[in-house]
Coordinates of C-alpha atoms in Angstrom, one line a residue:
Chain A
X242 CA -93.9 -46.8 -14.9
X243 CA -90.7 -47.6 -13.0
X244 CA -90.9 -48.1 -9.6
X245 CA -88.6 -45.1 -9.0
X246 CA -91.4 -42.8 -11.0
X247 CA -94.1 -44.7 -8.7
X248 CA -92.4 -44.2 -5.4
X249 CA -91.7 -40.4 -6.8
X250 CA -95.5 -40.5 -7.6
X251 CA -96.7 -41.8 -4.1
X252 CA -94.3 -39.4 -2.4
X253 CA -95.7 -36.2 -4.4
X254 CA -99.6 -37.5 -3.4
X255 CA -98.8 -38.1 0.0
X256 CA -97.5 -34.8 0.4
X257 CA -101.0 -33.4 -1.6
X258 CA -102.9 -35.5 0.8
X259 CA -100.9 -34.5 4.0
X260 CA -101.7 -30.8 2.3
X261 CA -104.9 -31.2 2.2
X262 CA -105.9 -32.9 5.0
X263 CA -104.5 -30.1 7.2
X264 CA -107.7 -28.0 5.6
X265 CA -109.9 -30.6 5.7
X266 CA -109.1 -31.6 9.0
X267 CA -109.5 -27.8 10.5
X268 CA -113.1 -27.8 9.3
X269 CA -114.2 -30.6 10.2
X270 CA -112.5 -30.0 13.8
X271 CA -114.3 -27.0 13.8
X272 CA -117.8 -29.1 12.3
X273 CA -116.9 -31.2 16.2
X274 CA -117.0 -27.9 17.8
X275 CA -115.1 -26.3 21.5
X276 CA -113.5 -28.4 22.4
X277 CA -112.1 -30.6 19.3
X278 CA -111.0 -27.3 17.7
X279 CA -108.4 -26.0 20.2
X280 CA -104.9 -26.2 19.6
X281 CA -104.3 -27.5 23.4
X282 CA -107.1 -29.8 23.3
X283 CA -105.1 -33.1 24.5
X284 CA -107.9 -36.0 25.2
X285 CA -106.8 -39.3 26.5
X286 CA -107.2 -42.0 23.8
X287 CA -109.9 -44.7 24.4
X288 CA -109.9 -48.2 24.0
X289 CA -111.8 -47.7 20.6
X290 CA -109.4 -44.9 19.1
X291 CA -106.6 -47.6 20.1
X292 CA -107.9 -49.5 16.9
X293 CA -106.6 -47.3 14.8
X294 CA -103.7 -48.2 13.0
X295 CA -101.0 -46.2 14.8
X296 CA -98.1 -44.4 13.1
X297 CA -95.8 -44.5 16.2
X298 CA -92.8 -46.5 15.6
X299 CA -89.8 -47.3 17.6
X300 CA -86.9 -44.6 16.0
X301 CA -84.0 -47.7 15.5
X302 CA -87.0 -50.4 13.9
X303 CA -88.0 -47.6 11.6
X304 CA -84.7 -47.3 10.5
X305 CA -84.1 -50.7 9.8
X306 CA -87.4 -51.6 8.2
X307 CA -87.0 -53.5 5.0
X308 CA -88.7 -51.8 2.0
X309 CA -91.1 -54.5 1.8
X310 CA -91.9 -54.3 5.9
X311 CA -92.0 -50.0 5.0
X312 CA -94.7 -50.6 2.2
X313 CA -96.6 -53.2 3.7
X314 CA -97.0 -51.2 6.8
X315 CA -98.2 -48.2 4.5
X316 CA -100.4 -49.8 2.8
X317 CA -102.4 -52.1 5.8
X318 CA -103.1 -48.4 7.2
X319 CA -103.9 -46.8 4.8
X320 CA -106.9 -49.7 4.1
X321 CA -108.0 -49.7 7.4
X322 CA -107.9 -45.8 7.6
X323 CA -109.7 -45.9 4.6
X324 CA -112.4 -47.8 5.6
X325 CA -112.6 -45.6 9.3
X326 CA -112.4 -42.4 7.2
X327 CA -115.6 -43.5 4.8
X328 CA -117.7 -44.5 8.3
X329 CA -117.1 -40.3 9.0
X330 CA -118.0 -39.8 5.7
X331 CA -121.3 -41.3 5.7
X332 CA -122.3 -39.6 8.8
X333 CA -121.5 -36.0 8.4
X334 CA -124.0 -33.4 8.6
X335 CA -123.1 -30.9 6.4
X336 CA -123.3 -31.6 2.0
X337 CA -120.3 -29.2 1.6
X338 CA -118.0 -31.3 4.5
X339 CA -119.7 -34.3 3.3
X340 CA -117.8 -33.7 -0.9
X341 CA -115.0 -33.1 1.0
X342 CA -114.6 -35.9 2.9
X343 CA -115.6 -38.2 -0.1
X344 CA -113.2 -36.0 -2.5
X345 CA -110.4 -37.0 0.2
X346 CA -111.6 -40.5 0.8
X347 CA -110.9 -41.1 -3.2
X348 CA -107.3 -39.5 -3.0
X349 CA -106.7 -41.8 -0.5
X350 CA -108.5 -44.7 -2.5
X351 CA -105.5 -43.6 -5.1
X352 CA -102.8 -43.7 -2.5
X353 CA -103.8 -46.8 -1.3
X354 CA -104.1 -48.3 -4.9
X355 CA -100.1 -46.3 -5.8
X356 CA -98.5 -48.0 -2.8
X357 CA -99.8 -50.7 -4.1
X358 CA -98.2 -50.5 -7.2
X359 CA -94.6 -49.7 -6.1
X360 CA -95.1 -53.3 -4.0
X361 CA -96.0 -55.0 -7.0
X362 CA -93.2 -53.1 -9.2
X363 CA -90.6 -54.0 -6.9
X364 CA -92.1 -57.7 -6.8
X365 CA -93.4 -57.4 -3.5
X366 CA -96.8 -59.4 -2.3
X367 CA -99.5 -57.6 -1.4
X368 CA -100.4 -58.1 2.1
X369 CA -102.3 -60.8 2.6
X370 CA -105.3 -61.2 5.3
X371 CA -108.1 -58.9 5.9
X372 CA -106.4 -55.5 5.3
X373 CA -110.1 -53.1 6.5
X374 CA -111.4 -52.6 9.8
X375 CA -111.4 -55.8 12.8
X376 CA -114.9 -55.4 12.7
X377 CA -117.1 -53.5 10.7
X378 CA -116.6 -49.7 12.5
X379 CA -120.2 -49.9 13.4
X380 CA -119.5 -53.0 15.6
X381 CA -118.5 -51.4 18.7
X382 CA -119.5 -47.5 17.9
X383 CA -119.4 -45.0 20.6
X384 CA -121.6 -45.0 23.3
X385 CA -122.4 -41.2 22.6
X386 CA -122.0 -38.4 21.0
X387 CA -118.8 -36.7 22.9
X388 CA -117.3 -40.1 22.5
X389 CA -118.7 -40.5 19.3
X390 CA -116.4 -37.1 18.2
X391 CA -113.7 -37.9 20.3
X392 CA -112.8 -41.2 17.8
X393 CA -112.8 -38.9 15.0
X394 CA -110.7 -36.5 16.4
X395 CA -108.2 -39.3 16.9
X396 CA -108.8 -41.2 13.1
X397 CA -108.2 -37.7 11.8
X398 CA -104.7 -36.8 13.6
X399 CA -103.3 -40.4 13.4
X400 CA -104.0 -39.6 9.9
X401 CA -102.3 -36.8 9.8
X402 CA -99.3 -38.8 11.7
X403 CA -99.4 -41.6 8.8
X404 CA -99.2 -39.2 6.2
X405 CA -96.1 -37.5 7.6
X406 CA -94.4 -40.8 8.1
X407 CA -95.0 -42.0 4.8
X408 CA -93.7 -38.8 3.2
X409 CA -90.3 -39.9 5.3
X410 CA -90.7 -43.6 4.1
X411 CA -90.9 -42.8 0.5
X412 CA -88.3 -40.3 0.3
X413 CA -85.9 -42.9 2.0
X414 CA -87.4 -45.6 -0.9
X415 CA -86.9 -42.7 -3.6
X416 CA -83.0 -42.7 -2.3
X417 CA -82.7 -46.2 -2.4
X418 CA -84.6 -47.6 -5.4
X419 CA -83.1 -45.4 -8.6
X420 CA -85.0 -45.9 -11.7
X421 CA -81.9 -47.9 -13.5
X422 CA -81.3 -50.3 -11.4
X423 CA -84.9 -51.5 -11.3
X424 CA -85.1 -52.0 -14.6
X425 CA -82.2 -53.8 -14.8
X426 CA -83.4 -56.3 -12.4
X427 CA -86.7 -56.9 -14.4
X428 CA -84.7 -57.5 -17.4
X429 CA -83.1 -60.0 -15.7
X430 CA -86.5 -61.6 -15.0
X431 CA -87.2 -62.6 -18.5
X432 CA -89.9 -59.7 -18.1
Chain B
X287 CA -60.0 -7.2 68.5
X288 CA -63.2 -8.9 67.3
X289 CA -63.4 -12.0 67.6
X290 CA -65.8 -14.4 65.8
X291 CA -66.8 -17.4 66.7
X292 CA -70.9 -17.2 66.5
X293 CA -72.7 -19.2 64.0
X294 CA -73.1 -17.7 60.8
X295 CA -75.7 -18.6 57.8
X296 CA -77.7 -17.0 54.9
X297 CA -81.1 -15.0 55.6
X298 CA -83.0 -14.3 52.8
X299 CA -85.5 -11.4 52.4
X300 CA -87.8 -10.5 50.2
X301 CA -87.0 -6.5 48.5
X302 CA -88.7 -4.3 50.2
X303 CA -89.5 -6.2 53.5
X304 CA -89.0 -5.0 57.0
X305 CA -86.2 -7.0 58.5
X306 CA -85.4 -7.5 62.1
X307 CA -81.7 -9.0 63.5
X308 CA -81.0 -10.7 67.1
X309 CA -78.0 -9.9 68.2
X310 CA -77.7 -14.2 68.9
X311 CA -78.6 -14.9 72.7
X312 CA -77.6 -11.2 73.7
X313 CA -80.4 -9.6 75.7
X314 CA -82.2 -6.9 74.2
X315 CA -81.0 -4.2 76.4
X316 CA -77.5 -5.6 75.9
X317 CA -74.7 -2.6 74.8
X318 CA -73.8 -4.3 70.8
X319 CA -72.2 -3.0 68.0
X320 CA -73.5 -4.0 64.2
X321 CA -71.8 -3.7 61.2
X322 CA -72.5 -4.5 57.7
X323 CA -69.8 -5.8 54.9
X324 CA -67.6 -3.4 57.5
X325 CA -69.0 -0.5 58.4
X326 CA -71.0 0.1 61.7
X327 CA -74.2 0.8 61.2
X328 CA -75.8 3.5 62.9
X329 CA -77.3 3.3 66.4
X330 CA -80.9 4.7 64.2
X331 CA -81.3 1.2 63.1
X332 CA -81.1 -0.2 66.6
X333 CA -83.9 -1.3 68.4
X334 CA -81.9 -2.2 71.7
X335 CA -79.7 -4.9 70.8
X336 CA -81.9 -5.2 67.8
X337 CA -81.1 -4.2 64.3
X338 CA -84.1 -3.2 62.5
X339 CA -83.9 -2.4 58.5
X340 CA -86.8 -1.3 56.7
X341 CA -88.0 -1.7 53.6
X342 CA -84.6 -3.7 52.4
X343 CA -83.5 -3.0 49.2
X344 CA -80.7 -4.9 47.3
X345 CA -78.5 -2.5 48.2
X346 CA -78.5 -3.5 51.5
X347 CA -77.7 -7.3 51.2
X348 CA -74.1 -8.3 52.5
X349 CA -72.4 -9.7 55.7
X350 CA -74.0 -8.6 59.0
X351 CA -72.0 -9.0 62.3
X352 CA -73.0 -8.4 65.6
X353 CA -70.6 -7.9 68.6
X354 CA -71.4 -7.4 72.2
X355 CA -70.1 -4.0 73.4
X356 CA -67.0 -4.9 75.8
X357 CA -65.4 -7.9 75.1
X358 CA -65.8 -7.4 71.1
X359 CA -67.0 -10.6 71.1
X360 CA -68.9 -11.9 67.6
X361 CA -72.0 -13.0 68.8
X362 CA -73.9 -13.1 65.3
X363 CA -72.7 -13.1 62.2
X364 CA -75.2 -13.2 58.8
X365 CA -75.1 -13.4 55.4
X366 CA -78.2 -11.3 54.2
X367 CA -79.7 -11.8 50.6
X368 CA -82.3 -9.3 49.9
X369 CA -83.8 -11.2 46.3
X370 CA -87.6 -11.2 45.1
X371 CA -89.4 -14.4 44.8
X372 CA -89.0 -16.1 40.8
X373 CA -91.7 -15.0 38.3
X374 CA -93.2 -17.7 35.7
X375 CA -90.7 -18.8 33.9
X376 CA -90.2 -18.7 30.0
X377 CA -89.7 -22.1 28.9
X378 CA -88.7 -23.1 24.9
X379 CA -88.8 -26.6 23.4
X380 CA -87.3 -27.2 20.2
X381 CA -86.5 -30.1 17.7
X382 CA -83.7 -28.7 15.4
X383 CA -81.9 -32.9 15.1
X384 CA -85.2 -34.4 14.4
X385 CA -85.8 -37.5 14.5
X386 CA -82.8 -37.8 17.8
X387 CA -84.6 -35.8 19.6
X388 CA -85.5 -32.3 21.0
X389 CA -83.8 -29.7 23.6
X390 CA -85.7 -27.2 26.4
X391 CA -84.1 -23.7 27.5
X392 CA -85.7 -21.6 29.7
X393 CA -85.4 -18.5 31.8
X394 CA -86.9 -16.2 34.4
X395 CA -88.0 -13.0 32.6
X396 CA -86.9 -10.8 35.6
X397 CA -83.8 -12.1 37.8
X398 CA -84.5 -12.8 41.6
X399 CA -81.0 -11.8 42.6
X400 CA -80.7 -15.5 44.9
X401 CA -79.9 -19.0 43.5
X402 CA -82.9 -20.3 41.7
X403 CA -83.1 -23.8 41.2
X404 CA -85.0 -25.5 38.6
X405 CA -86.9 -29.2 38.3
X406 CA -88.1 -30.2 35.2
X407 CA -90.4 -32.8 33.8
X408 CA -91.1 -34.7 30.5
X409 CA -94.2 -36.8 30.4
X410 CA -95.0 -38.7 26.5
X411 CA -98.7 -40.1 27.1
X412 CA -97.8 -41.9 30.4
X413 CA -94.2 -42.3 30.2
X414 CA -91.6 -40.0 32.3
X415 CA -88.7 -38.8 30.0
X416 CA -85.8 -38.1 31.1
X417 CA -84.1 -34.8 30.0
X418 CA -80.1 -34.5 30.0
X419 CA -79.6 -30.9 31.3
X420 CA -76.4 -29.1 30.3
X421 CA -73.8 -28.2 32.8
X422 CA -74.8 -25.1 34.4
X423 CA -74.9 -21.7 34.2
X424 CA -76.3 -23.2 30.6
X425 CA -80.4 -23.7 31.9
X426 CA -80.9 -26.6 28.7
X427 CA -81.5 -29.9 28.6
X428 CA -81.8 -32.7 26.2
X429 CA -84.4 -35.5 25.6
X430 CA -84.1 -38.6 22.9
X431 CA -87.1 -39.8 21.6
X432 CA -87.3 -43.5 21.8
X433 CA -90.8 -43.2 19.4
X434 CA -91.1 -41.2 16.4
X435 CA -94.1 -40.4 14.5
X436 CA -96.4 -40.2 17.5
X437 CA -100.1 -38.4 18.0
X438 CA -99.6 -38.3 21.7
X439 CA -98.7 -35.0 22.5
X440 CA -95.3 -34.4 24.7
X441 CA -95.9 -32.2 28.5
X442 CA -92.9 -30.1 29.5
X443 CA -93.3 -28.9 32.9
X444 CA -90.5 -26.6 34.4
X445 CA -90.3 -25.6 38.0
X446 CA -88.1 -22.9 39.2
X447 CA -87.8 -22.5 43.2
X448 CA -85.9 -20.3 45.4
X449 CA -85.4 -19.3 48.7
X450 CA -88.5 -16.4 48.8
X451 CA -90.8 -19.0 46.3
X452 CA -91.8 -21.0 43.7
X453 CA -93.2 -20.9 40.3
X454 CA -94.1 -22.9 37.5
X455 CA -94.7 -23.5 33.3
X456 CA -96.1 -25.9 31.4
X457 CA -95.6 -26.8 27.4
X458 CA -98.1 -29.1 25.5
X459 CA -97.4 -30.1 22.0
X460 CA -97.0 -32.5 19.3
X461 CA -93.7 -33.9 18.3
X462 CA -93.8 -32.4 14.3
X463 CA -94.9 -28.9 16.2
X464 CA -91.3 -28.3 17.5
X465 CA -89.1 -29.0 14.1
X466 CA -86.9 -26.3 13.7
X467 CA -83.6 -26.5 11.7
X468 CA -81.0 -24.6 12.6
X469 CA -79.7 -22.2 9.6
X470 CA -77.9 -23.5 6.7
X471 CA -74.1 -23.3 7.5
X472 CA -70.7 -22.4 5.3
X473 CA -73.3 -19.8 3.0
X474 CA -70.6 -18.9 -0.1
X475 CA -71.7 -16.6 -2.8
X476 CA -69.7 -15.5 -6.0
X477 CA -69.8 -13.9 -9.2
X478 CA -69.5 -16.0 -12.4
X479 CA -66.9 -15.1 -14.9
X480 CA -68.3 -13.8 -18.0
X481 CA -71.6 -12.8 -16.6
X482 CA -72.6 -9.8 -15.1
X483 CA -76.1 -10.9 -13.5
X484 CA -75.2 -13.8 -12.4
X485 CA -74.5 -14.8 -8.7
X486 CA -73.5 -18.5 -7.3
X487 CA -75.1 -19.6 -4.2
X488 CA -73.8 -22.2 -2.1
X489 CA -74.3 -23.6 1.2
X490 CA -74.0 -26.7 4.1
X491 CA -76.7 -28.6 5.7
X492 CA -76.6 -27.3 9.8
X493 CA -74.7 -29.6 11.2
X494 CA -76.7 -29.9 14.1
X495 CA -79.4 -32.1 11.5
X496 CA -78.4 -35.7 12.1
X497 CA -79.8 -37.4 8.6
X498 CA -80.6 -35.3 5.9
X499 CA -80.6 -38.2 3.5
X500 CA -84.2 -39.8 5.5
X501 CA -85.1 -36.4 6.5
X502 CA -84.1 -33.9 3.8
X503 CA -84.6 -30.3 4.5
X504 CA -85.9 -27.8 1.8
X505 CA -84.3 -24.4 1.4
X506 CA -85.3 -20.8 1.2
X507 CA -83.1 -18.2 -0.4
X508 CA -83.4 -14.5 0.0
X509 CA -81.2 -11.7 -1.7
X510 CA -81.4 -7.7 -2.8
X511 CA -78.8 -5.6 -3.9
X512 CA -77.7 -3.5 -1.0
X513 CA -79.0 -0.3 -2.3
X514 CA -83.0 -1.6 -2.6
X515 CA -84.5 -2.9 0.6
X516 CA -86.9 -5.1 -0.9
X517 CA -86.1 -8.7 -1.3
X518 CA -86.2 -11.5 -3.9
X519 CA -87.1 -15.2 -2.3
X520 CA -86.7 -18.0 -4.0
X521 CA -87.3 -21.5 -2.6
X522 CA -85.5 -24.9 -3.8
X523 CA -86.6 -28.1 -2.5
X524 CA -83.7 -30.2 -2.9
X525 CA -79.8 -29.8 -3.3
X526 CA -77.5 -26.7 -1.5
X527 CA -76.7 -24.0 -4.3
X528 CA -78.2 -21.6 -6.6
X529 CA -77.6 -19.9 -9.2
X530 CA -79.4 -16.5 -9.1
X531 CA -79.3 -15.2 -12.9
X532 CA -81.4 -11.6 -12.6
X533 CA -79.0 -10.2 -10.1
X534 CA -78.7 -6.3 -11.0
X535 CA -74.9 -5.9 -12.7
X536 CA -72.7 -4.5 -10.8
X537 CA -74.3 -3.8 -7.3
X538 CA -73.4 -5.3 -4.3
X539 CA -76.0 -8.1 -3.0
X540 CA -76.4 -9.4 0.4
X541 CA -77.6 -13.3 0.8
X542 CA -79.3 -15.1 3.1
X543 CA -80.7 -18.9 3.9
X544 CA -83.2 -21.1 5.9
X545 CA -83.8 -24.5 6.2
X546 CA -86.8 -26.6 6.9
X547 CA -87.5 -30.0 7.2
X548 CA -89.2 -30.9 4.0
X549 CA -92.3 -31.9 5.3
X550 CA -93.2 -31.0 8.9
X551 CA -92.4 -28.2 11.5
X552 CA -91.3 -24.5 10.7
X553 CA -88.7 -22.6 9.1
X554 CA -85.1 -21.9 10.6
X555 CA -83.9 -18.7 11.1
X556 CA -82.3 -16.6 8.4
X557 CA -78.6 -17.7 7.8
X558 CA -76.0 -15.8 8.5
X559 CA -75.7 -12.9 5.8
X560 CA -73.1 -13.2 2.9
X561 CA -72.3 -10.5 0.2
X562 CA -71.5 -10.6 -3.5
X563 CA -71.1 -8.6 -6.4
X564 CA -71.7 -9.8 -10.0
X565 CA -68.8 -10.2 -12.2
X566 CA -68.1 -6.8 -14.3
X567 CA -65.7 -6.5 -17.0
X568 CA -62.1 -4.8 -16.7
X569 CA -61.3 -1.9 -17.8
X570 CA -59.3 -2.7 -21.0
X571 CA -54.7 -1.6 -20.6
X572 CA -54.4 0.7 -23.8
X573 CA -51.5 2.3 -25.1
X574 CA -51.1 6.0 -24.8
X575 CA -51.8 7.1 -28.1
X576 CA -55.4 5.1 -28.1
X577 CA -55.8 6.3 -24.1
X578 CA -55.7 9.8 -25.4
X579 CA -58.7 9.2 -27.9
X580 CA -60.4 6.4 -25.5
X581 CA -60.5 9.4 -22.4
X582 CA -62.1 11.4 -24.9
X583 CA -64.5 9.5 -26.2
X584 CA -65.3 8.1 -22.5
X585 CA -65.5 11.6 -21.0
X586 CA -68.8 12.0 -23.1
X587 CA -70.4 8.7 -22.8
X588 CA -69.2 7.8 -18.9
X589 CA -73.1 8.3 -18.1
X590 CA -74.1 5.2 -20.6
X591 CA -75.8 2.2 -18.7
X592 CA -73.9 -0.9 -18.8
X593 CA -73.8 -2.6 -22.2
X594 CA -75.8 -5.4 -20.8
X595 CA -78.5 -3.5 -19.4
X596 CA -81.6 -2.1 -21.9
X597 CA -81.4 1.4 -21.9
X598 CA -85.2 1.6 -21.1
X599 CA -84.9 -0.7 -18.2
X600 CA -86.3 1.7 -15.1
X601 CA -85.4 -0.9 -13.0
X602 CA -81.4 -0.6 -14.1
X603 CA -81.7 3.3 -13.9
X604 CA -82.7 3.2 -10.3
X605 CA -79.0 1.8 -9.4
X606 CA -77.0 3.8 -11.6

């Protein structure tokens, strides 16, 4: 697969993921209860929900990211959300919410694992260093309940924030790597 | 001969408010004379020296003078404003150049009749943005973001205060929640030689969207022949024309497009409306010999659908 079908590919599940997140993330909003599933509801972030990978980004250094810098930075999220998203997983009350979650923790698994590929296609490293969680999520888990929700509200819409970003990084990758000149360059390679 | 000399200034009053004018340092039981934007008013509205109007309407703001009774002299002069205090104000924000940034309009759903001024605020999680307002009567102003893709939700707060009151409105929401194009520009439709269902479609980018190339918008297209009031949509994720092939032969269509941002916020409005008519064939130049026999022949068969069109086609018969 060229790495302009890859990016093409990453874009499109991004986009399905970003979809269905939106669903997923009303229900389990609604799973939190008043008041994690009003529109207004506007908490301040704590220290823990800072851990996060964020997805805000100065306007003029996203611009001038390098494709390797724009993928890397994918990619260490996604892992870390990954791992944050499957600690949710494992404690949610409900089966129904629960095949959800998992269903939507293996999409992501795949969008982790197709950004992946587009770094290797394009000859890029693979991030090195620990690419989950600081600690293991448990380490420094809420002290209760409210707080306990109020991290997954946050995991959940920075989440949702990543996923719109990355729809805006690949489509500027898509522009810039076509298929032909890729392969051109691996030729050169001795591939 | 009246001369002024007193000090003058702007009273406001609230509609409907009982008002009461000194006549300056004259003594109530002073012989005055009032007049308002000219006219003496009549000694019913004296109390004294003092002028006494009821229930003000806005009819009655305007210039008051007051001057004492012998020497014409101007002993009080005022500029009376009869206005109503502001309600809440209506207050729109709106990203249609994401990722530069977003603008906020606003405005009083009733007018108050006196200068209103406004104070607003943008606050991004703790940070105070600053919003560039337009020159006035426009009541807009403009803020950059410096951070894209952020979770922390943006707080508009607009004041509005006059000289009766003051009100307030506040605005939470995220920064994808706002994303609004404007409407596709230049919107160009024509027929296509050679083909009577066919219709061209092209349009522009709004120029108002800074970098379609990182932030490409998708497009929706509507169109229905002008005689059916039900329309066709059709919606193309990349590139700026269409080619609409089922378009009724022969009927006038009407056109419109919007514009969103392909992957986050809402849908523009509708562009501005265009009309076409598929391409139809000419009516052949005969000579007169074969124009006698071709009026014949087309005197009994004038009520035939169009060659293109399946006889049995309801949908064809409807137009004709």
């Amino acid at each position: 697969l060229g790495a302009g079908q890859s990016i093409q590919q990453t874009y499109d599940l991004t986009r399905y993921l970003e979809h269905q997140l939106r669903t997923l993330a009303g229900t389990y909003l609604n799973y939190l209860g008043p008041p994690f599933n009003e529109p207004d509801f506007n908490p301040p972030r704590m220290a823990r929900a800072e851990r996060v990978p964020s997805a805000t980004v100065d306007l003029d250094l996203w611009r001038g990211l390098t494709d390797n810098a724009r993928l890397a930075a994918n990619y260490r999220a996604y892992s870390r959300l990954l791992c944050y998203l499957r600690v949710l997983d494992g404690q949610v009350g409900t089966a129904e919410l629960r095949h959800r979650l998992s269903h939507f923790c293996a999409s992501l698994q795949g969008l982790v694992l197709s950004i992946g590929g587009v770094m290797s296609s394009l000859g890029y490293p693979l991030p090195a260093g620990p690419v989950g969680p600081p600690g293991p999520p448990g380490a420094s888990a809420a002290p209760n309940d409210f707080l306990k929700k109020m991290d997954d509200f946050w995991l959940l819409k920075e989440l949702q924030t990543w996923l719109w970003r990355s729809a805006k990084d690949f489509n500027r990758l898509k522009k810039k790597v076509p298929p032909a000149v890729v392969t051109l360059r691996l030729e050169a390679r001795g591939f | 001969q009246r001369h002024s000399q007193q000090d003058s200034h702007v009273q406001y009053e609230r509609v409907g408010a009982d008002v009461t004018m000194k006549c300056g340092s004259m003594d109530w039981d002073a012989a005055v004379t009032w007049t308002a934007n000219g006219t003496d008013i009549d000694e019913s509205h004296l109390n004294g020296s003092y002028l006494i109007l009821k229930n003000v309407g806005l009819s009655q703001s305007g210039q008051y003078f007051c001057y004492e009774g012998s020497s014409w002299h101007l002993k009080y002069q005022t500029n009376l404003r009869v206005g109503t205090p502001p309600k809440e104000p209506v207050l729109m924000c709106r990203s249609n150049n994401y990722p530069k940034g977003f603008y906020c309009s606003w405005h009083l759903p009733t007018p108050t009749y006196i200068p209103n001024f406004f104070n607003i605020s943008v606050i991004h999680g703790t940070k105070d943005m600053v919003c560039e307002k337009d020159s006035p009567p426009k009541n807009r102003c403009h803020i950059k973001y410096l951070q894209l893709f952020s979770t922390v939700k943006y707080k508009v707060t607009l004041t509005v205060t006059n000289a009766l009151g003051k009100n307030f409105t506040t605005l939470t929401f995220d920064e994808f929640a706002i994303v609004k194009p404007d409407p596709p520009e230049s919107v160009v439709a024509k027929p296509v030689p050679n083909n009577p269902r066919r219709l061209e479609v092209s349009w522009q980018n709004p120029s108002s969207w800074p970098d379609p190339e990182s932030f490409p918008l998708k497009f929706f297209l509507r169109y229905r022949p002008l005689i059916l009031d039900q329309w066709q949509h059709v919606e193309l994720s990349d590139g700026t024309s269409h080619t609409i092939t089922d378009a009724y032969a022969g009927k006038e269509y009407i056109i419109q497009v919007a514009a969103k941002d392909s992957d986050i916020g809402t849908w523009s409005d509708w562009s501005v409306a265009v009309h076409a008519t598929p391409w139809t064939e000419e009516p052949k130049h005969l000579t007169t010999e074969a124009q006698i026999t071709e009026t014949t022949s087309v005197s009994t068969s004038s009520f035939m659908a169009p060659p293109t069109t399946k006889i049995c086609d309801k949908g064809a018969m409807v137009g004709s």
